[in-house]
Structure formats: C-alpha cells, structure tokens
Short mmCIF file of C-alpha atoms and ligand atoms in Angstrom, two decimals:
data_model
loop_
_atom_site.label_atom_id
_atom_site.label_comp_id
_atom_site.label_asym_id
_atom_site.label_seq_id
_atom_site.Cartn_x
_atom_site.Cartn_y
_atom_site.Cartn_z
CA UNK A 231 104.13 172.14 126.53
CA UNK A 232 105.80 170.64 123.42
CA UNK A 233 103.59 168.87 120.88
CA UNK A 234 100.57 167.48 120.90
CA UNK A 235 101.22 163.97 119.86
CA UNK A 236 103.31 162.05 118.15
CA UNK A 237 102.93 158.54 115.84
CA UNK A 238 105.32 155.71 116.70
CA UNK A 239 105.88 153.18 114.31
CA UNK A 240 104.83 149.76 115.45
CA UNK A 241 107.95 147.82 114.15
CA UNK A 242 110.51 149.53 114.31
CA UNK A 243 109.71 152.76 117.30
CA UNK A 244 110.43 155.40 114.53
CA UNK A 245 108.90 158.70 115.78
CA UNK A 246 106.44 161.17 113.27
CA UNK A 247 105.50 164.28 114.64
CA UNK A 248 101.94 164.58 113.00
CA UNK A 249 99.92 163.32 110.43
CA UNK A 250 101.13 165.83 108.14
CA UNK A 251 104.61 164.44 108.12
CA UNK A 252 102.82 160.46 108.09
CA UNK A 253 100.55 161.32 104.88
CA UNK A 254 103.47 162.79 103.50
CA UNK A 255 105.87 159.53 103.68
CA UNK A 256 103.03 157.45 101.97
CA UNK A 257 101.53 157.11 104.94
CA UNK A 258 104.29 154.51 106.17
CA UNK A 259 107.11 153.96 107.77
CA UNK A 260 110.11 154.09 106.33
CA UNK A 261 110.69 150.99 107.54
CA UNK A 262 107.58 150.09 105.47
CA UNK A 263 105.49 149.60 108.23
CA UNK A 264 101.56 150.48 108.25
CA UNK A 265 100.88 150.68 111.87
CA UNK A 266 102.01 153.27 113.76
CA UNK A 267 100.50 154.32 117.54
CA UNK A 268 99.77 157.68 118.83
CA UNK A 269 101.29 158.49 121.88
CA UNK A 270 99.86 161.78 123.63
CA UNK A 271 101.47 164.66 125.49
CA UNK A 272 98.27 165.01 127.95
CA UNK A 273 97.14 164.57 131.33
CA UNK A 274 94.83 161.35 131.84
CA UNK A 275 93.76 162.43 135.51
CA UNK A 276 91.37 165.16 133.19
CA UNK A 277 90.28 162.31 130.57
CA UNK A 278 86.55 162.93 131.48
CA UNK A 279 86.68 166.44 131.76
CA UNK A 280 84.68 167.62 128.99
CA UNK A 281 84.91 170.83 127.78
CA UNK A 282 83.68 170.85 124.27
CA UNK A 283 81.76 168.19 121.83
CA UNK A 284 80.39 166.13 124.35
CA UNK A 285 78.10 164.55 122.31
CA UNK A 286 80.95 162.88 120.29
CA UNK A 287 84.31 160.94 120.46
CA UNK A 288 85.89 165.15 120.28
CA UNK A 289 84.66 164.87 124.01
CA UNK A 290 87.94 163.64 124.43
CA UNK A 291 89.83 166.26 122.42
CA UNK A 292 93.00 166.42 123.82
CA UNK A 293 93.41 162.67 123.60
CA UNK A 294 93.05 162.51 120.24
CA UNK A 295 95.96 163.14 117.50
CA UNK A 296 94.29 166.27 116.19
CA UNK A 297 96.14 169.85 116.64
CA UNK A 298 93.32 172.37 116.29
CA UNK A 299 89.29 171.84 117.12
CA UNK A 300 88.36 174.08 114.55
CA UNK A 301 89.06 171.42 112.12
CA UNK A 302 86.66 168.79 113.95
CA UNK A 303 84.13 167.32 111.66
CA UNK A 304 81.33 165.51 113.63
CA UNK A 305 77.84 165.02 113.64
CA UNK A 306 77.47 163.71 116.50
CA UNK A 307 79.21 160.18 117.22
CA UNK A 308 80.98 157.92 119.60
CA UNK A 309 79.53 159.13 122.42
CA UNK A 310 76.17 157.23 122.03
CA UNK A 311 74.50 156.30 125.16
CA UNK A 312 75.20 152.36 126.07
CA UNK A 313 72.29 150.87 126.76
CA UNK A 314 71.34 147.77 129.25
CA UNK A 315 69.42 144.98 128.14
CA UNK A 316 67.21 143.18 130.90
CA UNK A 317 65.68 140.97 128.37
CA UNK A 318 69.05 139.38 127.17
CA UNK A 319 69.70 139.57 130.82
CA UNK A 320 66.31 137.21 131.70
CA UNK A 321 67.44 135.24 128.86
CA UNK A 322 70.81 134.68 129.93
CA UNK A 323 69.04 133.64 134.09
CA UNK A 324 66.27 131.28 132.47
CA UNK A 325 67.53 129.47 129.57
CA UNK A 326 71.03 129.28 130.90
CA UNK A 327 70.72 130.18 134.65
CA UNK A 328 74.02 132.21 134.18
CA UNK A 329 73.61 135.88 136.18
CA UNK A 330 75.16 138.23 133.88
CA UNK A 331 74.91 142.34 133.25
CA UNK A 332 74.69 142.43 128.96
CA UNK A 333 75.25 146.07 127.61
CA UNK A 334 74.72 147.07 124.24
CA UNK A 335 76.91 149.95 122.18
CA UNK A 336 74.47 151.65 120.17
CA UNK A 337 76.77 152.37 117.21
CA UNK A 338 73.28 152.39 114.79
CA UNK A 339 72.97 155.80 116.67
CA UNK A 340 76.07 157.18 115.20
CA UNK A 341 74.71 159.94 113.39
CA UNK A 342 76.87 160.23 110.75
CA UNK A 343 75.60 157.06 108.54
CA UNK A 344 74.35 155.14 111.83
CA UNK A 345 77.42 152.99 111.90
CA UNK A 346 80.29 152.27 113.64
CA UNK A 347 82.47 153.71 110.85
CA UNK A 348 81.39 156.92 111.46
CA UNK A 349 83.78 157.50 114.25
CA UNK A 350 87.01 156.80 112.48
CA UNK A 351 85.49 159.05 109.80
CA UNK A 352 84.71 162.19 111.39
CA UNK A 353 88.66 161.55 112.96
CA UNK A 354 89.90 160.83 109.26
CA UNK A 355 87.84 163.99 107.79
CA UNK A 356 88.80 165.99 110.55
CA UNK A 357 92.62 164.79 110.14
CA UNK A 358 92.37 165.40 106.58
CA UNK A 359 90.93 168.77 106.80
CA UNK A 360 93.96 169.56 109.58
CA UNK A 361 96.86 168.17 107.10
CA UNK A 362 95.80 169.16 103.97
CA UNK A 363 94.98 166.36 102.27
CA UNK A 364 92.14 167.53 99.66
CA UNK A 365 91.47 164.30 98.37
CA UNK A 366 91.08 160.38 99.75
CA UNK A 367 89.86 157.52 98.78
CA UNK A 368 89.04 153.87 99.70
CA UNK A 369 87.70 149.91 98.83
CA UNK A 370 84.70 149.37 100.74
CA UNK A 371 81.88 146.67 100.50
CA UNK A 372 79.27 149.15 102.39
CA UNK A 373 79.89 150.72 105.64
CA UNK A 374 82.89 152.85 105.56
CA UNK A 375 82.10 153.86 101.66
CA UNK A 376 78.68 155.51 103.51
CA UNK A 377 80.50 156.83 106.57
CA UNK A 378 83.48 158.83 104.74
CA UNK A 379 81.27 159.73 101.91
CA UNK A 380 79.50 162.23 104.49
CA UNK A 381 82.02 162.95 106.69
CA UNK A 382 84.35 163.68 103.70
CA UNK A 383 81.50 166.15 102.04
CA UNK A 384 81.09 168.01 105.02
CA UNK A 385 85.29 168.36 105.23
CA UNK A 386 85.12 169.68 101.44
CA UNK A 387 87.20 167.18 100.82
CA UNK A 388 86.85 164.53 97.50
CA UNK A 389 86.54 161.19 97.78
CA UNK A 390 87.02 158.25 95.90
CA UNK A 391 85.27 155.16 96.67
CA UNK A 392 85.55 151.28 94.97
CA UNK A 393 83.03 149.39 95.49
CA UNK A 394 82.66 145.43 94.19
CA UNK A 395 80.04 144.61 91.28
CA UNK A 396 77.06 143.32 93.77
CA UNK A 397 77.12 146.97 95.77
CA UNK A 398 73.66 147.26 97.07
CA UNK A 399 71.62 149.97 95.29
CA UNK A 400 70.59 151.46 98.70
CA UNK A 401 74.55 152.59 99.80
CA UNK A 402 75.19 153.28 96.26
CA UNK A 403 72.34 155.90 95.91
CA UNK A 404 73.72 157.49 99.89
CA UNK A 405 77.72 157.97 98.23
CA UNK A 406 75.91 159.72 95.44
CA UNK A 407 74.02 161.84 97.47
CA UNK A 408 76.91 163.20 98.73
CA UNK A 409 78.20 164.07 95.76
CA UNK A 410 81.22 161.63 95.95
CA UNK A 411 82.78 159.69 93.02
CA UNK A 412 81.93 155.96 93.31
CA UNK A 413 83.66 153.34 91.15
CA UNK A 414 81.88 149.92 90.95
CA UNK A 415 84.42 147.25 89.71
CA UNK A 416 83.54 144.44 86.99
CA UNK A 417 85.03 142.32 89.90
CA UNK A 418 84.46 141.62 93.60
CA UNK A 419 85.81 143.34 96.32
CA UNK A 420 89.42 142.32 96.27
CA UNK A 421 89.16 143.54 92.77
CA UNK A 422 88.00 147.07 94.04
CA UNK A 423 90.86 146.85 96.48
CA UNK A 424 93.29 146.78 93.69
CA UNK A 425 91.75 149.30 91.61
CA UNK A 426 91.71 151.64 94.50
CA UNK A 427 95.86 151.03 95.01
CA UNK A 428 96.71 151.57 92.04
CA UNK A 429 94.03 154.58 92.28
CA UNK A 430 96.05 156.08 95.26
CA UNK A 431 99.34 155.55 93.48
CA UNK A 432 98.71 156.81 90.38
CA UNK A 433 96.88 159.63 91.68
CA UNK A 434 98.70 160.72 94.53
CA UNK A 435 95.84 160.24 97.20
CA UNK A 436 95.09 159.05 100.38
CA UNK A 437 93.84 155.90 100.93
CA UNK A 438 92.80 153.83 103.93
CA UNK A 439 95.36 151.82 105.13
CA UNK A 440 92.67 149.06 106.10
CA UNK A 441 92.03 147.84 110.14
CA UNK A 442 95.73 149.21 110.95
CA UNK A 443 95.29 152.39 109.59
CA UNK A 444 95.83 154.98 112.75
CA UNK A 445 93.06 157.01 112.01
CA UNK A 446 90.76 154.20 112.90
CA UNK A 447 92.52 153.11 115.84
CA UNK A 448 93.43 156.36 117.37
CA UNK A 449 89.43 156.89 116.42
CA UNK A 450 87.77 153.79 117.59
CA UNK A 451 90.41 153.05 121.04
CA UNK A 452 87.52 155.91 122.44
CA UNK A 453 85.36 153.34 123.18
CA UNK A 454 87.69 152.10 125.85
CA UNK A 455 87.11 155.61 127.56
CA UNK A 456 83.21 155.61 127.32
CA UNK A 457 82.97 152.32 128.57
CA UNK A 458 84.74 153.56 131.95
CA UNK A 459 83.09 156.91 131.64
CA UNK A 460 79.60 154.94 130.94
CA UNK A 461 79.95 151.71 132.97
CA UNK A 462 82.32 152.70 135.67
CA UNK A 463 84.68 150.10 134.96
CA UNK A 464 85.84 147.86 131.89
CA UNK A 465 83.60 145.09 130.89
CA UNK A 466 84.73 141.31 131.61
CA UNK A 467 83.52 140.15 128.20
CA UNK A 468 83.55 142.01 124.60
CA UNK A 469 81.64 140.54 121.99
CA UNK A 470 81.76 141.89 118.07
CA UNK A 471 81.15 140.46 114.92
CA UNK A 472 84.49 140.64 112.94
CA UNK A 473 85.51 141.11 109.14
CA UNK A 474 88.51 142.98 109.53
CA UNK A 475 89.44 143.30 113.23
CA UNK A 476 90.02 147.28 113.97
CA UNK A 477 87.64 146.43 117.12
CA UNK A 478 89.57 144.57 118.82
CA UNK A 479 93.22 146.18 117.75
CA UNK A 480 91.68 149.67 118.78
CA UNK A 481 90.12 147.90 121.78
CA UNK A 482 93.75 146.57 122.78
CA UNK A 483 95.72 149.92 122.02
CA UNK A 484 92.92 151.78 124.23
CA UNK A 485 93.72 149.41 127.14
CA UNK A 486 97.01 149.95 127.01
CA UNK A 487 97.23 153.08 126.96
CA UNK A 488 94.93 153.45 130.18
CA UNK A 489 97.67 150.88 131.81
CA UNK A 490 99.68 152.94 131.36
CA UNK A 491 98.59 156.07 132.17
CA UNK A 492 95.42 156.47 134.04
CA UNK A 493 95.26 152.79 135.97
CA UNK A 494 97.55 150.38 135.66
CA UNK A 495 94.87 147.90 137.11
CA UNK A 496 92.70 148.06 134.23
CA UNK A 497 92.52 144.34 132.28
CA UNK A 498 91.47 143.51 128.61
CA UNK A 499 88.03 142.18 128.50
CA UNK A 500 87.71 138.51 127.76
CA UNK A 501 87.28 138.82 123.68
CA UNK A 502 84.59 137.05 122.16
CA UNK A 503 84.39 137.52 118.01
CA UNK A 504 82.05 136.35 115.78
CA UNK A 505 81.34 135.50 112.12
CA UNK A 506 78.65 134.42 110.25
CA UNK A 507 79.01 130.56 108.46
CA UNK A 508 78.61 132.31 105.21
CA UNK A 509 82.31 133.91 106.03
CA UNK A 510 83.74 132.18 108.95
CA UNK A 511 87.71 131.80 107.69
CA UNK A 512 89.13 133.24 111.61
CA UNK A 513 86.44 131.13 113.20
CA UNK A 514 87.99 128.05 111.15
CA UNK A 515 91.87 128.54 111.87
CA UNK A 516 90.85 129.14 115.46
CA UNK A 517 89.09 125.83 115.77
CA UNK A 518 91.91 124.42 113.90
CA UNK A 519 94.61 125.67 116.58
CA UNK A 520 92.93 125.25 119.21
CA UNK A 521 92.39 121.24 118.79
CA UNK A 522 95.92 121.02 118.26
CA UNK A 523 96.73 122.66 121.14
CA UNK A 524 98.18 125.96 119.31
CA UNK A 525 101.03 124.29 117.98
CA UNK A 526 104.30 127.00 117.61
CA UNK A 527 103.11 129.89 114.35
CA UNK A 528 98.97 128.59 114.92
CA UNK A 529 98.38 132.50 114.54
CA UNK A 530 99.90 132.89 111.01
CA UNK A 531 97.55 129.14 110.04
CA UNK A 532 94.72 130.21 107.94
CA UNK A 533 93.53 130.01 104.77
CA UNK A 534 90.95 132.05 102.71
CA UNK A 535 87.56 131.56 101.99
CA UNK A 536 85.20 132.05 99.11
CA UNK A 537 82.83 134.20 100.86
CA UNK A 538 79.01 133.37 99.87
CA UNK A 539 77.25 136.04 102.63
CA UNK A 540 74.14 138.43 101.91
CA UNK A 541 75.86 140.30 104.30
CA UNK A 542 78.23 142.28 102.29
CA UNK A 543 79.57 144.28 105.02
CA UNK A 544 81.03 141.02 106.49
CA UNK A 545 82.97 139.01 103.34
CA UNK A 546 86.71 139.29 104.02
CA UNK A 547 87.21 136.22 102.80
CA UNK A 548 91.13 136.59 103.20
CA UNK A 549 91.90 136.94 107.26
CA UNK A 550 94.79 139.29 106.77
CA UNK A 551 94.57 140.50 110.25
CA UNK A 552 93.76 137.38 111.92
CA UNK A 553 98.32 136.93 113.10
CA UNK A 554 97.34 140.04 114.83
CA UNK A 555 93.78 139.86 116.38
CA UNK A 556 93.77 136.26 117.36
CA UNK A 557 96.64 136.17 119.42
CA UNK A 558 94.71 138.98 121.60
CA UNK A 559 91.40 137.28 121.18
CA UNK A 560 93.65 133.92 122.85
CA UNK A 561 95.91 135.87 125.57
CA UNK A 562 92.08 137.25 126.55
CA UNK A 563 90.75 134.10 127.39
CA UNK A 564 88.31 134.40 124.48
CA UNK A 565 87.21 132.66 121.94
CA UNK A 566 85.86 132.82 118.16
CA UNK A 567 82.40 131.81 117.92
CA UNK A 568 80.53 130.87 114.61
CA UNK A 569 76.47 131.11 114.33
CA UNK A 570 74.23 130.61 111.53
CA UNK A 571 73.18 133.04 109.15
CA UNK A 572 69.86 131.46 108.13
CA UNK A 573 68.83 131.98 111.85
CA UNK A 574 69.27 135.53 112.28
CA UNK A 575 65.88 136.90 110.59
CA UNK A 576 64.45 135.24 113.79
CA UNK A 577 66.73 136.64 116.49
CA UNK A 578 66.37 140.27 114.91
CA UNK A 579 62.11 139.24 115.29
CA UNK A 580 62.91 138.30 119.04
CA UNK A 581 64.81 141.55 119.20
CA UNK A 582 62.67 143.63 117.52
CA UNK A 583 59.62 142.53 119.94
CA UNK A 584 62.16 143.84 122.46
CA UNK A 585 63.07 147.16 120.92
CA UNK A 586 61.11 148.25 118.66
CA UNK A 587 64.23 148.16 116.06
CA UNK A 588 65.02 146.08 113.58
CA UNK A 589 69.46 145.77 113.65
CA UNK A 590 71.36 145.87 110.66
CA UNK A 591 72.44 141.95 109.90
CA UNK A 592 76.07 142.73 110.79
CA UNK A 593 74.37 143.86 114.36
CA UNK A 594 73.12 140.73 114.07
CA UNK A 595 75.69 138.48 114.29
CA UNK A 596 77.19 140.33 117.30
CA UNK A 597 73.88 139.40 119.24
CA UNK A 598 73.50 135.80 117.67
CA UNK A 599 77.29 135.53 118.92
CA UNK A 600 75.96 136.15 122.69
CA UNK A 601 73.56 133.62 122.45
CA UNK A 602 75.84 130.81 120.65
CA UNK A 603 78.54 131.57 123.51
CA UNK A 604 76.06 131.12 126.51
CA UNK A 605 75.21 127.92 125.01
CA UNK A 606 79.07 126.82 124.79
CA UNK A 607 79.49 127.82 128.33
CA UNK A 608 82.32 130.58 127.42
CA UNK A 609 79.84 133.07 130.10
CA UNK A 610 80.29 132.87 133.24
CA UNK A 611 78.27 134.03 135.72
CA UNK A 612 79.14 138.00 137.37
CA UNK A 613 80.15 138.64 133.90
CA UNK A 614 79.31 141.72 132.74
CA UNK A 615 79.07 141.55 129.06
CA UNK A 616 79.39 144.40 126.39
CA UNK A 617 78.25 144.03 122.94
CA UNK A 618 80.03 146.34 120.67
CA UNK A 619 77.61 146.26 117.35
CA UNK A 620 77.59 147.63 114.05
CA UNK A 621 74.95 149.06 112.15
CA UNK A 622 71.23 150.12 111.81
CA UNK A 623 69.23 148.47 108.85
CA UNK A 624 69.00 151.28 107.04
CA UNK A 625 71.05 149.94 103.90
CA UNK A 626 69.84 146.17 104.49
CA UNK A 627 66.04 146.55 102.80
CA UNK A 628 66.28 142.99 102.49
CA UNK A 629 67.72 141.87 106.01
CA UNK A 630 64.36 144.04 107.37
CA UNK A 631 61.78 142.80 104.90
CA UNK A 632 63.34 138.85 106.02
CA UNK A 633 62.65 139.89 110.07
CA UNK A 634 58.95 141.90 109.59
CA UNK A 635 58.12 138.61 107.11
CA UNK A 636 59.41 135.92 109.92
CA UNK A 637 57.16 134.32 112.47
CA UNK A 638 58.54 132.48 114.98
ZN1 ZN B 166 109.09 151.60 111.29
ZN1 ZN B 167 101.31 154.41 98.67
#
C-alpha cells in the first residue's frame, strides 16, 4: 500500500513524505520554495464513496494529506449544500436576455466561523494535531484569525494571531472567546505580517505560509470534487472576489489533479475575479496588460495600492500572487472585473428580498462581480455559472446596518 501521500515541491520536484517532515524543514523546500503539491496514493474511481464525515470536506478522507481520522477536527464544513439561484437566473434572461444556470457556494454555512476559511482550518488543525505541532500562528485582517482561532481551540493547540490596528471589535471579541492570544499591531496589516515572522522565527512556530501554503490548497482544491459530486459536472464560469488568490490556485491544482486521474476531459472553468475599487491593484495590472496586448512578463506588471476599503477582509494592497493567479485567470478565458463598493449596500437589499440573508460584504463583491460581468458581455449564454463566496455578516455589524438602512 505504501504511504499515504506525499508533498512535491513546486520548483524544483523535491519529494516530502508528510507534513511532519515539511513543518520540520521550516515548512520549505530546501530549495526555498513555499509551494509544494500533494500527490495521493488513492483510487479516484471511489472519490465519492463516502464512508465517514460526510457532512464535511473529511468526506473525502483518503484524498486528503492526513494519515489518521482520529485526528480530524471539523465542525462541519466544505460540504455545504450549493444552492441555485432562479432570481439571478431571471435577472440574467430579462435585463440581459443571456440564458444562464447561476449557483451559489454557501461558504457563510461553514460552521466553523461561517467562512470560507474554515475549511483550510479544520485541515490545518487537523494536520497540526497529526504532526505535532502544539503551537501556530498567523497575520490576518479578519477571516482566517476567526476560522483557526476555533478550529485551533478545539485541536488544543495555541495560537497566535496579528491583527492590524483598525481590527474590528466584533472578530476581536470571537479570537478571545476562544481563548487564543491576539496581538493588535500599532501598524496596519503588513505591519502585523512582520511581527508575526519574526514571531514564528523567534519562537519556533508555525505560521501560515499565506495563499500557497499546502494546507489551504490541499484544503480548499475539495471544492473541485463537490462541484462534480453536487452539479454533475464542472461549471463553465467561476466567479470569486479575490485578496489573495488561494481560490483560484486550489481551484487549478483540484482540476488537475482530476485530469489526471479521474477524467482527463474535465476543463478549468472560465475564471472570473473580482475586487472592490477601494482595493482593485490585480484588476488594474490586468486592464493594463490586456490593452497592450500582454506584452512578454505582463504577469509580473503590477504595482501596489494604498488600500482605503471598509472591507478589511479584502485590503491586500500588494498583489503578491497576482504572477501566479492571473496567468490562470488569462489561459481560462477570464477576466478581472472591478465594481463599486458604494453600490453594494443595495445589491445585498436586492439580495436580501431574495433570501432572507443579509451576505457578508466580501460575499458581496462576488455577486456584484456577476452582475458587472453580464453587463460587459464576458457571459455567455448555456453558461452555467458558479459563485464561490465568502462570508456571512456576522463580523460586518456595519455592512448589515448599511443594507437594513438602504431603500432602493
Ligand atoms: Zn524545491
Ligand atoms: Zn521560517
């Protein structure tokens, strides 16, 4: 039977047999890369088979770099029902007379911290709790901080978060619940991001290795599966909002994998990302290289932005991962899409009147982004369209109180 799985470094195809052996390099590379893939000793003709934990990504178990199930850590996520929506559907027919199917991921069900974080965090505490590592820590502006704050609590295991000086009180009062250590910095967020390197190398702890970081690919690339287990097929179109970009880089590994393995006929979705035009730096270098034609190294042509967004889960400022997400995002036939972030109070109304729920704003501009790209024509119609979002409005008082106050 051999082992389980194995991590392959991106760069340079060095080979670590476990996590174990990948925390204990300094979770690297020798080579000094960050990215490594998991490649799994298991049989894909059994990928829906589900045993155990079917009411979470641990449905699919044995694709997923973790040795023993009694270290899973889950309440409960990645397996969320995805829902149609007729009414973006009817939209779609009447304003723009384009015939589409639009599915929504309902990652505000998660029910770890009702995010999509929570699924690379019950993989991370459940890794953790596997390998030994007692203690990790991270930079976060919201999300994640929440996510691994519980999932880490329930693993026993202590975590560290750094948070920038305008944390919202809401997800600082949730970390302390769980009785984690939170660190708010004098500075911003790239300020927490330092303090929590140096925290990790001073300290000897685990950090997250941001949207590369194998636990959150391995993690989130499950998505691929439920949207074949859930839709029957891949979607033609994948719309998310975007800070980072482990969507779409888990998105891409998933696919690949399934090329290779279970059908070779499968085909990346067309990739349609989204920011807000309070933090719009990918959205900008894409327009860039596209009206020059992407002229030779357009991928590694961006520069940073000062974010000014209420949104703080969506402020990286600094596209670090835009080299690697926009080639896919162009090879796709996608696009980057901007929309407004005044307008959304009155989109989440229109939703809301649809729903009954009121999104988180990072949700937000995943939605807004379907409705700016059937107005630039980038649907077409047959599409079926999947909308991976983010977050419930649990942590976004303000973002709620702005939709129950607007009247269209
Ligand atoms: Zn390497
Ligand atoms: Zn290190």
């Amino acid at each position: 039977m051999g082992q389980k799985y194995k991590l392959i470094c991106t760069a340079c195809g060095a080979v670590y047999d476990s996590f174990a052996e990948w925390f204990a390099n300094d979770q690297k590379c020798n080579c000094g890369c960050q990215r490594a893939e998991a490649e799994y000793n298991a049989d894909y003709s059994k990928l829906f088979d589900c045993k155990e934990h079917c009411d979470s990504l641990f449905r699919y178990f044995d694709f997923l770099p973790l040795n023993n199930s009694e270290n899973i850590v889950s309440c409960g996520e990645g397996a969320e029902p995805i829902e149609e929506w007729a009414f973006f559907e009817k939209y779609a027919k009447d304003k723009h007379n384009i015939d589409c199917k639009v599915y929504v991921v309902r990652n505000d069900h998660n029910n770890g911290s009702g995010t999509f974080k929570d699924i690379a965090a019950a993989l991370g505490a459940s890794l953790f709790k596997e390998n030994g590592g007692k203690r990790f820590c991270l930079a976060s502006t919201g999300n994640a901080a929440t996510a691994f704050s519980r999932y880490c609590a329930l693993a026993g295991i202590t975590f560290d978060v750094f948070m920038p000086c305008d944390v919202c009180p809401e997800t600082a009062d949730t970390i302390r619940s769980h009785g984690q250590n939170i660190h708010i910095s004098e500075g911003g967020y790239g300020a927490a991001k330092q303090e929590a390197a140096d925290f990790h190398k001073n300290e000897k702890v685990l950090i997250s290795a941001g949207n590369i970081d194998p636990i959150r690919v391995e993690a989130k690339r499950t998505m691929v599966f439920e949207f074949l287990r859930q839709l029957g097929k891949m979607p033609d179109v994948f719309f998310q909002a975007v800070a980072g970009g482990t969507g779409p880089i888990a998105l891409d590994k998933g696919v690949r994998e399934l090329q290779k393995y279970y059908d070779a006929s499968l085909r990346m979705p067309k990739l349609i990302l989204v920011q807000q035009d309070s933090c719009d730096p990918m959205v900008q270098a894409w327009e860039r290289a596209s009206s020059e034609d992407f002229p030779n190294g357009w991928e590694k042509d961006f520069l940073s932005v000062v974010p000014h967004p209420r949104i703080s889960i969506l402020t990286a400022g600094t596209p670090g991962m835009y080299p690697v997400v926009a080639p896919m995002v162009k090879k796709s036939n996608g696009s980057f899409v901007r929309v407004k972030e005044n307008e959304l109070p009155s989109i989440g109304k229109w939703i809301n009147d649809n729903t009954g729920t009121i999104f988180g704003p990072a949700s937000m501009v995943c939605f807004a982004g379907f409705i700016k790209a059937l107005e630039e024509g980038k649907i077409n119609n047959g599409e079926t369209i999947l909308l991976n979002i983010g977050e419930a409005v649990d942590r976004a008082k303000w973002f709620e109180k702005e939709v129950e106050d607007c009247h269209e």
